mmCIF file with all atom_site columns, C-alpha atoms in Angstrom:
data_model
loop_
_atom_site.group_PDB
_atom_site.id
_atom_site.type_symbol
_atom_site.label_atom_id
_atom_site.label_alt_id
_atom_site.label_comp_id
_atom_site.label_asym_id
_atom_site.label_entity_id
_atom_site.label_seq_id
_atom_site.pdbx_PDB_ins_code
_atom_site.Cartn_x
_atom_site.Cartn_y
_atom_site.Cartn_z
_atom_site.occupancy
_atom_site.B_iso_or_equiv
_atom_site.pdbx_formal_charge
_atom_site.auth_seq_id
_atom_site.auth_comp_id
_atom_site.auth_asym_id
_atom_site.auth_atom_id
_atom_site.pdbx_PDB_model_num
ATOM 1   C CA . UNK T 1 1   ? 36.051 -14.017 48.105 1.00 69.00 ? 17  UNK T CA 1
ATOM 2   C CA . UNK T 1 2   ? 32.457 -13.224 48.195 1.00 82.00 ? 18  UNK T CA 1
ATOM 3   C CA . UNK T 1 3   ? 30.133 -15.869 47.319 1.00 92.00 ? 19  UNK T CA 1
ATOM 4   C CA . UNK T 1 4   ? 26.615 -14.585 45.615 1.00 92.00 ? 20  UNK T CA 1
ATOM 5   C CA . UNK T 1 5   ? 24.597 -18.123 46.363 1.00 95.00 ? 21  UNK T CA 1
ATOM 6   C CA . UNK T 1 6   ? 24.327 -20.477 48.052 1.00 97.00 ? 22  UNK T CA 1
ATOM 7   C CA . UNK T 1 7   ? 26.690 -23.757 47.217 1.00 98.00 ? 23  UNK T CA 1
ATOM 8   C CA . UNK T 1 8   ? 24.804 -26.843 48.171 1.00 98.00 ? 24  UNK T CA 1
ATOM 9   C CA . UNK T 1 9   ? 27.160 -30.150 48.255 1.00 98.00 ? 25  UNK T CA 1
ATOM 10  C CA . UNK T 1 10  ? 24.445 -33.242 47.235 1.00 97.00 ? 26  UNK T CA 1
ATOM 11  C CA . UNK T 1 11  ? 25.494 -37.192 47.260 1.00 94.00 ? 27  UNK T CA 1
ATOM 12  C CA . UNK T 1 12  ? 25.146 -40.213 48.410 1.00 90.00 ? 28  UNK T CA 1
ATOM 13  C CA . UNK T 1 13  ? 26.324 -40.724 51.822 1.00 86.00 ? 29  UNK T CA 1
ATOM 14  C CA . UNK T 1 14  ? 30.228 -41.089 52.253 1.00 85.00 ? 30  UNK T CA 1
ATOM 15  C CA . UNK T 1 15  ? 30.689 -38.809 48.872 1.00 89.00 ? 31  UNK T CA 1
ATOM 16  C CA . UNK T 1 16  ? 32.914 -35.849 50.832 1.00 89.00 ? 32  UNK T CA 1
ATOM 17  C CA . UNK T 1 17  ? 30.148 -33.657 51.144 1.00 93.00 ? 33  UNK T CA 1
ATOM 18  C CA . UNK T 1 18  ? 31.231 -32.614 54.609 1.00 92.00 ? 34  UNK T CA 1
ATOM 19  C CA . UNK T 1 19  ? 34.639 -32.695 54.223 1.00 92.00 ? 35  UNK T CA 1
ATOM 20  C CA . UNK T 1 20  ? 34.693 -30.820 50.877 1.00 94.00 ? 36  UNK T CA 1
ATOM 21  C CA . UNK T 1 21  ? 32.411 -28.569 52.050 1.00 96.00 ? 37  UNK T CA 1
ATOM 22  C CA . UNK T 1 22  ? 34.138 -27.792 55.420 1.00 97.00 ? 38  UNK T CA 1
ATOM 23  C CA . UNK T 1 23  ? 37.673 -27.142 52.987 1.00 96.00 ? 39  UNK T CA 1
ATOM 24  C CA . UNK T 1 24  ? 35.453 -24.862 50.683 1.00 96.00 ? 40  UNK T CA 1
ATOM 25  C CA . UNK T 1 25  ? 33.566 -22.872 53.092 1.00 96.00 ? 41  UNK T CA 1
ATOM 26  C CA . UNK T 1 26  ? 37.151 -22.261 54.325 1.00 96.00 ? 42  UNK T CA 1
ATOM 27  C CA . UNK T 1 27  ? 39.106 -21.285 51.225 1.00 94.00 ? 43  UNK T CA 1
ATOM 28  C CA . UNK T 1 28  ? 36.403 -18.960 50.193 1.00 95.00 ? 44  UNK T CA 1
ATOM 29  C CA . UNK T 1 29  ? 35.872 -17.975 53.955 1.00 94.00 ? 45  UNK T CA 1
ATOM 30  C CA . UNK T 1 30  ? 32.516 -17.881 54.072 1.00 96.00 ? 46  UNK T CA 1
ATOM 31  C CA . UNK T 1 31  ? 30.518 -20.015 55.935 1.00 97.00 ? 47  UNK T CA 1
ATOM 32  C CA . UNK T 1 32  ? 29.642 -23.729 56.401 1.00 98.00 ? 48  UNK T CA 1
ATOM 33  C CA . UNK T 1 33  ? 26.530 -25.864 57.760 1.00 98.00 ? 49  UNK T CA 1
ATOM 34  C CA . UNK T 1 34  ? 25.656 -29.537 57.405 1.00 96.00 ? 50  UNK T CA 1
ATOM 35  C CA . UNK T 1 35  ? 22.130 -29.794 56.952 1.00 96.00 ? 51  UNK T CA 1
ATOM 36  C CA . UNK T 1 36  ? 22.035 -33.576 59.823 1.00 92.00 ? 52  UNK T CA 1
ATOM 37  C CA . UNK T 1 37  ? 24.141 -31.493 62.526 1.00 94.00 ? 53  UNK T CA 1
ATOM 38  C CA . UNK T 1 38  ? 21.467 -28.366 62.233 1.00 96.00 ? 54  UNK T CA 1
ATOM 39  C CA . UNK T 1 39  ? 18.632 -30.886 61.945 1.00 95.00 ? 55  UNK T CA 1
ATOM 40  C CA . UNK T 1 40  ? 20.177 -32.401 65.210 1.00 93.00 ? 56  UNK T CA 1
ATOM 41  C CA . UNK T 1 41  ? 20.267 -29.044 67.102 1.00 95.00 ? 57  UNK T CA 1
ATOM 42  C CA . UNK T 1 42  ? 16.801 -28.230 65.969 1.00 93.00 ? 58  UNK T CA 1
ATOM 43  C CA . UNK T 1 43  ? 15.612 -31.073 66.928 1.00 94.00 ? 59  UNK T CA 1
ATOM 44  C CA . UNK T 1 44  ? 17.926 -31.920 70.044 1.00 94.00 ? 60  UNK T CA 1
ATOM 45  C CA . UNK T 1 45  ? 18.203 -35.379 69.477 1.00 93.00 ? 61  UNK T CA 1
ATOM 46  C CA . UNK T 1 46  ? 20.524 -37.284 67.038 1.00 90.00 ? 62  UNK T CA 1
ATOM 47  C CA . UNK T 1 47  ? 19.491 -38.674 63.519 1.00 88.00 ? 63  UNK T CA 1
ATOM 48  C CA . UNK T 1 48  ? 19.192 -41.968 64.298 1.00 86.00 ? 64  UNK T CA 1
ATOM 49  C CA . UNK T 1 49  ? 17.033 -41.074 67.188 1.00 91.00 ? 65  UNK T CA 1
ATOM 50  C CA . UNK T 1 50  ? 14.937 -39.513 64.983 1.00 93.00 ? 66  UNK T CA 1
ATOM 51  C CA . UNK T 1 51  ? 14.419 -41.698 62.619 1.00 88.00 ? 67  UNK T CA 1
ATOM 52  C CA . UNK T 1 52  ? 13.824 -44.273 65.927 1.00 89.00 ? 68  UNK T CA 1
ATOM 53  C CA . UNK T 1 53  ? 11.287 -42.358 67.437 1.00 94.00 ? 69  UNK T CA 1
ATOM 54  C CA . UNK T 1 54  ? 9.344  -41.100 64.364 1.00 93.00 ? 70  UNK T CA 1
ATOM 55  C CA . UNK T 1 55  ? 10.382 -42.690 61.511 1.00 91.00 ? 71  UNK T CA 1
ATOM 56  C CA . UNK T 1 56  ? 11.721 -41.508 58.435 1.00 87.00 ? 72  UNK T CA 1
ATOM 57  C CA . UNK T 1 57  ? 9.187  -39.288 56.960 1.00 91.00 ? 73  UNK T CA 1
ATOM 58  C CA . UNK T 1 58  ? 9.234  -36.875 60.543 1.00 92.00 ? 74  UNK T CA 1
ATOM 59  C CA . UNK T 1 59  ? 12.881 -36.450 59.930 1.00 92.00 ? 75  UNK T CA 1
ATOM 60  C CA . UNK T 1 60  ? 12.617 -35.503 56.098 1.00 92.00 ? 76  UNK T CA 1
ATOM 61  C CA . UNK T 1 61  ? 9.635  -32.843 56.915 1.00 94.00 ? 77  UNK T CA 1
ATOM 62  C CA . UNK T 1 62  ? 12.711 -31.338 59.954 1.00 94.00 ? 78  UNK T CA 1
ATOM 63  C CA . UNK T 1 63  ? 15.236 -31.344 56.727 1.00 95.00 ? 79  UNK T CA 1
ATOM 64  C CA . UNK T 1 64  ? 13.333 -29.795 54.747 1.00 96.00 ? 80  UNK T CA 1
ATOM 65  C CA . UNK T 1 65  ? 12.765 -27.146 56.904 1.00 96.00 ? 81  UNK T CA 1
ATOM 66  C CA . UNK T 1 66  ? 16.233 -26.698 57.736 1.00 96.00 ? 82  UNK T CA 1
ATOM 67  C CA . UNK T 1 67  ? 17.307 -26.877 54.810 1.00 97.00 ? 83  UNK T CA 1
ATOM 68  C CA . UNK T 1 68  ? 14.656 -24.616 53.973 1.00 97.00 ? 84  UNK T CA 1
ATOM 69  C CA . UNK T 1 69  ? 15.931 -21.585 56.711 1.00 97.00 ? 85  UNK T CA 1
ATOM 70  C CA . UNK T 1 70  ? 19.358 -21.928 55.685 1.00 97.00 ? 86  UNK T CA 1
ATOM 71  C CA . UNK T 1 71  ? 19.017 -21.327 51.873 1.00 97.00 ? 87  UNK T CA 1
ATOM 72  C CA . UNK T 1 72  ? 17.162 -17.949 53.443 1.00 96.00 ? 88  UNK T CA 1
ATOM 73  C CA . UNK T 1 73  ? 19.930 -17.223 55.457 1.00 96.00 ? 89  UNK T CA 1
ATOM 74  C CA . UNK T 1 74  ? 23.423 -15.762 54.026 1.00 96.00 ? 90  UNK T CA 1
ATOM 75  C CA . UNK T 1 75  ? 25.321 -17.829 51.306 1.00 96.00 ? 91  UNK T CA 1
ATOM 76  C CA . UNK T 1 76  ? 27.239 -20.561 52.415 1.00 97.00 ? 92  UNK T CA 1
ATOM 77  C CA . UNK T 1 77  ? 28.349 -23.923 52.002 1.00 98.00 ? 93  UNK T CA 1
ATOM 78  C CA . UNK T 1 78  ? 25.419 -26.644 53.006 1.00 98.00 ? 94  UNK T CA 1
ATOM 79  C CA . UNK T 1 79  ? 26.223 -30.204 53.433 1.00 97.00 ? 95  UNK T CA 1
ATOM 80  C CA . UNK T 1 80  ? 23.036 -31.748 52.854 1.00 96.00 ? 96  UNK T CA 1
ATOM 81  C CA . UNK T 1 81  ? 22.277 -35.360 54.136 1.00 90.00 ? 97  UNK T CA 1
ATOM 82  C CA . UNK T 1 82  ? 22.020 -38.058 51.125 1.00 89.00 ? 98  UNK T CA 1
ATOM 83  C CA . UNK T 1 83  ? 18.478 -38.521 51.075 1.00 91.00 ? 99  UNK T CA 1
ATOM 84  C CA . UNK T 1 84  ? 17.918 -34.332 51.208 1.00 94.00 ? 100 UNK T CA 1
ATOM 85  C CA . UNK T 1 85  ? 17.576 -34.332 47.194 1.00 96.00 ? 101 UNK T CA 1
ATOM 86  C CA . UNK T 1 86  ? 15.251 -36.524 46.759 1.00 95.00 ? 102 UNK T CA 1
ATOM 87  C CA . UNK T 1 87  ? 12.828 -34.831 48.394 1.00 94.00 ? 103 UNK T CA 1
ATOM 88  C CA . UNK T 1 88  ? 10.921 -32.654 45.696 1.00 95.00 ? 104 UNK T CA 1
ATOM 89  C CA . UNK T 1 89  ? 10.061 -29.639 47.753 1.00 95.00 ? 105 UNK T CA 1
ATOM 90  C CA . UNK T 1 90  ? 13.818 -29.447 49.366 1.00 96.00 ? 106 UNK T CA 1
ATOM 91  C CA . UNK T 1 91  ? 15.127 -29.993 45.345 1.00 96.00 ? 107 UNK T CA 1
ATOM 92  C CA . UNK T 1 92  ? 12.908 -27.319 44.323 1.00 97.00 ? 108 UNK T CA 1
ATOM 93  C CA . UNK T 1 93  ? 14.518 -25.028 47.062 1.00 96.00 ? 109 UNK T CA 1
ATOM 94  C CA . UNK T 1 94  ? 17.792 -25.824 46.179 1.00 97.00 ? 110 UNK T CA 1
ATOM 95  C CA . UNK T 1 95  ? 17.579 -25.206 42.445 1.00 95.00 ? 111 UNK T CA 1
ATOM 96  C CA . UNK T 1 96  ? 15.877 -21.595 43.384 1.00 96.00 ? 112 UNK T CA 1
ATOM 97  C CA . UNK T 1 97  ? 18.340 -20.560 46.025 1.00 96.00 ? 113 UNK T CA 1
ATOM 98  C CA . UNK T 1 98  ? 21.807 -22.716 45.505 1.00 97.00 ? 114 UNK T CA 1
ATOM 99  C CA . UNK T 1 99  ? 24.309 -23.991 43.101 1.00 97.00 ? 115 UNK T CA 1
ATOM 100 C CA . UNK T 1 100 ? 23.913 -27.494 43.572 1.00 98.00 ? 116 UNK T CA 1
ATOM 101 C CA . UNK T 1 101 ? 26.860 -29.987 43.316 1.00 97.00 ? 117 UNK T CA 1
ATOM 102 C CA . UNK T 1 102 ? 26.339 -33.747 43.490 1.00 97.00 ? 118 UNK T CA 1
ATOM 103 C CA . UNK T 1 103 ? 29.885 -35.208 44.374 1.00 95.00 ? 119 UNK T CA 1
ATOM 104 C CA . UNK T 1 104 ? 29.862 -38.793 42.800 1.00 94.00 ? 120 UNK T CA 1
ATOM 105 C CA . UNK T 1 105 ? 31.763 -41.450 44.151 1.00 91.00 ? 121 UNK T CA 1
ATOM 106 C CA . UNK T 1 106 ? 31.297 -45.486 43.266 1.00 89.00 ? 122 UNK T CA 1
ATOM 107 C CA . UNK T 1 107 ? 30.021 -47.562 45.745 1.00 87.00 ? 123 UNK T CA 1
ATOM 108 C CA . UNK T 1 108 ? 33.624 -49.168 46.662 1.00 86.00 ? 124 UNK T CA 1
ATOM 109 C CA . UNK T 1 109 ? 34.233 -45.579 48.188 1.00 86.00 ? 125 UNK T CA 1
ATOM 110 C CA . UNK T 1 110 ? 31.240 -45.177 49.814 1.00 85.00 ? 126 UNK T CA 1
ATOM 111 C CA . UNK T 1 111 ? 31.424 -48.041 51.595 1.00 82.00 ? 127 UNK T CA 1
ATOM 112 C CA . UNK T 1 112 ? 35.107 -47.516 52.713 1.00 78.00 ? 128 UNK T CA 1
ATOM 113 C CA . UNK T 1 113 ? 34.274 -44.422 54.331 1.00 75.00 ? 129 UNK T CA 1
ATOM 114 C CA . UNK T 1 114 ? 31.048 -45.251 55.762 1.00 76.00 ? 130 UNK T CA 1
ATOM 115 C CA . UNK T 1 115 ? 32.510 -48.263 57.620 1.00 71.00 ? 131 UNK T CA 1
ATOM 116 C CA . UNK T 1 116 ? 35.157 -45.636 58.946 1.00 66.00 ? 132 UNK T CA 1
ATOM 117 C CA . UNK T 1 117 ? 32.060 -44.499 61.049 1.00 58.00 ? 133 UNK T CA 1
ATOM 118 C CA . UNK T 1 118 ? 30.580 -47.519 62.352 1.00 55.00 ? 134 UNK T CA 1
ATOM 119 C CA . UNK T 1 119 ? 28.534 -47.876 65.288 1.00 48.00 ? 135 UNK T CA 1
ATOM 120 C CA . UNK T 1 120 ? 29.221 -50.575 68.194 1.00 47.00 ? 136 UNK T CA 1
ATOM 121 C CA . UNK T 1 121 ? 26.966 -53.173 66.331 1.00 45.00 ? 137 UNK T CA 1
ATOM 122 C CA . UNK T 1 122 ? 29.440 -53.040 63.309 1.00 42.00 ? 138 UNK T CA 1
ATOM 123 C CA . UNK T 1 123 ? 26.212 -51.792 61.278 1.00 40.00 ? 139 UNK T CA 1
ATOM 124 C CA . UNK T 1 124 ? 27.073 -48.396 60.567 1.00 39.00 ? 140 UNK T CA 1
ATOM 125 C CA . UNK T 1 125 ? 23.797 -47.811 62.284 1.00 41.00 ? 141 UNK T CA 1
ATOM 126 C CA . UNK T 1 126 ? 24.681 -45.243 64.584 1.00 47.00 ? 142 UNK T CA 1
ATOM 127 C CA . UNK T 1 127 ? 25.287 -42.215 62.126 1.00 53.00 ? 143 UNK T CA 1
ATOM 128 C CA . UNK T 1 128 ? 23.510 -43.780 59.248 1.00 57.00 ? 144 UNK T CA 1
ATOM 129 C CA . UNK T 1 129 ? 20.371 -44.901 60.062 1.00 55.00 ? 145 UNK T CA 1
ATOM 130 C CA . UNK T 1 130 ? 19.353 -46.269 56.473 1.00 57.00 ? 146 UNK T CA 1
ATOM 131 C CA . UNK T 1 131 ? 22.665 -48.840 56.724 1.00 60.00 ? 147 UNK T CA 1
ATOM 132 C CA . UNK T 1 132 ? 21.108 -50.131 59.585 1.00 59.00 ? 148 UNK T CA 1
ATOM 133 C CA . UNK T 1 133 ? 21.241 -53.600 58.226 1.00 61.00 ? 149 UNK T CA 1
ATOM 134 C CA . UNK T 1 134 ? 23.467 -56.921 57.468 1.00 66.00 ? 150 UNK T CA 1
ATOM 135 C CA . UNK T 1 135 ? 23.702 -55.392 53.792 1.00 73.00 ? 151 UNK T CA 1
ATOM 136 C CA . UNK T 1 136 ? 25.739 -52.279 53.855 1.00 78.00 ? 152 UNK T CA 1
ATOM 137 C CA . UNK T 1 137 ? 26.895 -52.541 50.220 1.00 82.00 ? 153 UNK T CA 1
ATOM 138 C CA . UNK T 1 138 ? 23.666 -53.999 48.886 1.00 85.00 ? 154 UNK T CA 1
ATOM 139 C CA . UNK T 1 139 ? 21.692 -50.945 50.472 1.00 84.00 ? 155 UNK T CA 1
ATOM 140 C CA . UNK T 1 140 ? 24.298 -48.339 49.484 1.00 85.00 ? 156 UNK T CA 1
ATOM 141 C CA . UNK T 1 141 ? 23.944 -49.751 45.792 1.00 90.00 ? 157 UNK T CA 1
ATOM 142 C CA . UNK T 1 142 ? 20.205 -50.180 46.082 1.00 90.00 ? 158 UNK T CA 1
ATOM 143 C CA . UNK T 1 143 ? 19.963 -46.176 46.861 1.00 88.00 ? 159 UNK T CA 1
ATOM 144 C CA . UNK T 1 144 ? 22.826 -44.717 44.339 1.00 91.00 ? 160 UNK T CA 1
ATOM 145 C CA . UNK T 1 145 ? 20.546 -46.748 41.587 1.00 93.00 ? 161 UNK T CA 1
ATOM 146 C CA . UNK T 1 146 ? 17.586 -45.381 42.640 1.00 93.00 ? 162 UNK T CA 1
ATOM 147 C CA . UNK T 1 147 ? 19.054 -41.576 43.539 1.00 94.00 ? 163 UNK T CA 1
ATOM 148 C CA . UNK T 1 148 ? 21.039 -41.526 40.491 1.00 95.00 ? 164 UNK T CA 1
ATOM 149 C CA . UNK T 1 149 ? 19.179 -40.164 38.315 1.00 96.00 ? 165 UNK T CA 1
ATOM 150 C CA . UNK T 1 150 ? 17.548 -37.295 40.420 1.00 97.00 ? 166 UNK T CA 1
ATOM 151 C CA . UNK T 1 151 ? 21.332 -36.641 41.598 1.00 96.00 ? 167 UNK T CA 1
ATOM 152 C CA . UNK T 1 152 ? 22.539 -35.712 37.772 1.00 96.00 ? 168 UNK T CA 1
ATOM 153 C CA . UNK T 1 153 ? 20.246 -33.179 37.799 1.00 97.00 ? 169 UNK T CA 1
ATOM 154 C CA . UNK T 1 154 ? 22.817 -30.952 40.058 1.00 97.00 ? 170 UNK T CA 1
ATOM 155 C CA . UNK T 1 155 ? 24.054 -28.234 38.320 1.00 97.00 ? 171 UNK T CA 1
ATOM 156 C CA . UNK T 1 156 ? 27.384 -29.400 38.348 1.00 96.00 ? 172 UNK T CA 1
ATOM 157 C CA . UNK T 1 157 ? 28.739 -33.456 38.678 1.00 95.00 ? 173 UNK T CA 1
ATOM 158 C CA . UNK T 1 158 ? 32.111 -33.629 40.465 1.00 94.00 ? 174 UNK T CA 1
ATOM 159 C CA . UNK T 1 159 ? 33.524 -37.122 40.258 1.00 90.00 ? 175 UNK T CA 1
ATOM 160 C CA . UNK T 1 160 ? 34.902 -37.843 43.657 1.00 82.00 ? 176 UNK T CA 1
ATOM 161 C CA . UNK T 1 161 ? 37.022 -40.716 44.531 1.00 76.00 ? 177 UNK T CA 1
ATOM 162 C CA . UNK T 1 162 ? 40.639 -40.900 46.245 1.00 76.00 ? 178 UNK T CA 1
ATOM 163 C CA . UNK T 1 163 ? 42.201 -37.911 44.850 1.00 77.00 ? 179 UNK T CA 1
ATOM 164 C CA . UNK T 1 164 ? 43.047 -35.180 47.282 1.00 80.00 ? 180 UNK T CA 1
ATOM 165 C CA . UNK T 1 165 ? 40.731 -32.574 48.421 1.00 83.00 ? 181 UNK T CA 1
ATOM 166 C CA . UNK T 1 166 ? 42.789 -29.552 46.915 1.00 88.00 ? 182 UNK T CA 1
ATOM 167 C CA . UNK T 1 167 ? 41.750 -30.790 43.203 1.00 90.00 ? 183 UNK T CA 1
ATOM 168 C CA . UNK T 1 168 ? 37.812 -31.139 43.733 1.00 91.00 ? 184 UNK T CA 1
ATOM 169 C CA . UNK T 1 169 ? 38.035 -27.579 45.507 1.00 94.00 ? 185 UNK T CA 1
ATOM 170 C CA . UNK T 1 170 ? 39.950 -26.540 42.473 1.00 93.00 ? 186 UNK T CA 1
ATOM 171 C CA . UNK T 1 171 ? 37.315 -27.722 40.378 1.00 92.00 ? 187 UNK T CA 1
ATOM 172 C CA . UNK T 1 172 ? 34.276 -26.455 42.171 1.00 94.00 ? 188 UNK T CA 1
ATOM 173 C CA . UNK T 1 173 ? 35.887 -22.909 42.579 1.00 94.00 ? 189 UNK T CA 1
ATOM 174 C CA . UNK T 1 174 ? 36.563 -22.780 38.890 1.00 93.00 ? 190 UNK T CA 1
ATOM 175 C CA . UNK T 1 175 ? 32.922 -23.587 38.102 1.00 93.00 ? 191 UNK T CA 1
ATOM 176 C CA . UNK T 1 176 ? 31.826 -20.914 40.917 1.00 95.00 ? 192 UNK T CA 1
ATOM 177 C CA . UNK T 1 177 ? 33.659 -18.262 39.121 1.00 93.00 ? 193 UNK T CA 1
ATOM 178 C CA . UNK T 1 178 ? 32.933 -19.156 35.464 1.00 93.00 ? 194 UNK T CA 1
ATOM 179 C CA . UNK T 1 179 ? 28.979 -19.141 36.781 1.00 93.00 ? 195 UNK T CA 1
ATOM 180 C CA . UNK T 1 180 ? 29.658 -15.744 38.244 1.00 92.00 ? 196 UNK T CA 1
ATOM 181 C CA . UNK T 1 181 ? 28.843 -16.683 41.747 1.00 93.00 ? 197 UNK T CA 1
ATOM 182 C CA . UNK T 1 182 ? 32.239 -16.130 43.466 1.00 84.00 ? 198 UNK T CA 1
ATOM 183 C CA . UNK T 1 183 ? 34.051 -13.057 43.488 1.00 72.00 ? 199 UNK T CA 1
ATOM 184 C CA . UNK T 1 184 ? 36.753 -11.478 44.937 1.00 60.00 ? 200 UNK T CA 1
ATOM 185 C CA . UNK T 1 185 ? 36.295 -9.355  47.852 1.00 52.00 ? 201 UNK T CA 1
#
């Protein structure tokens, strides 16, 4: 298949977007990024060290630039981080340059499958430096209410819950081809 833009995977943290957009990039065999492991390499330092050493609004100017190089670059699939769409300038981008899918899961999923990646104070901390408190579900519901509404303006909303992989990639593939932006080779 040949994709014609861009397919940017948007969500709250723990919504798939990494491992739907890893199983995408390969059934359509093109390729894949995620936007926090480019940030990393461009920056050579982690994303919680980041967001230690200069705070939050350093790392969203590096994602946005990122972000910002890749939508130049070939299409692809992008896994972006959760707080990548709410930045106006990187939303802008993306509605421009990508197909943007936000991949909604309730908070009972999120948290599941943030927990799975815990750091060594039980906080979730290491890979998600927002959790880094005793509230993981009260921040995780905190931000879905407030990102909400800025996430359901993707151009497409894929529930996502516990159903396997091979029906959201289904799903998103149909919508590629009935927007004309995947076609075969």
């Amino acid at each position: 298949m040949t994709l014609t833009k861009t397919v940017a995977l948007v969500g709250m943290m723990g919504a798939g977007k990494t491992s739907i957009g890893k199983r995408l990039a390969a059934r359509l065999e093109v390729p894949f990024a995620d936007a926090d492991h480019e940030i990393e390499a461009a920056a050579v330092m982690t994303v919680a060290e980041i967001f230690e050493k200069y705070g939050e609004p350093e790392f969203r100017r590096l994602e946005r630039s990122v972000i910002a190089r890749l939508l130049g670059e070939e299409p692809r699939i992008l896994a972006t981080g959760g707080g990548a769409y709410m930045d106006e300038a990187t939303r802008a981008a993306m509605k421009t340059s990508a197909f943007t899918i936000w991949l909604k899961a309730p908070v009972e999923i999120l948290l599941g499958r943030v927990k799975k990646r815990q750091g060594p104070n039980n906080t979730g901390a290491q890979t998600r430096p927002l959790l880094a408190n005793d509230d993981m579900r009260g921040t995780l519901e905190r931000l879905l209410a407030a990102r909400e509404p800025t996430y359901a303006t993707a151009d497409m909303v894929l529930e996502s819950g516990d159903e396997p992989h091979t029906m959201l990639l289904d799903k998103i593939v149909a919508a590629l081809a009935s927007h004309g932006l995947c076609e075969e080779a």
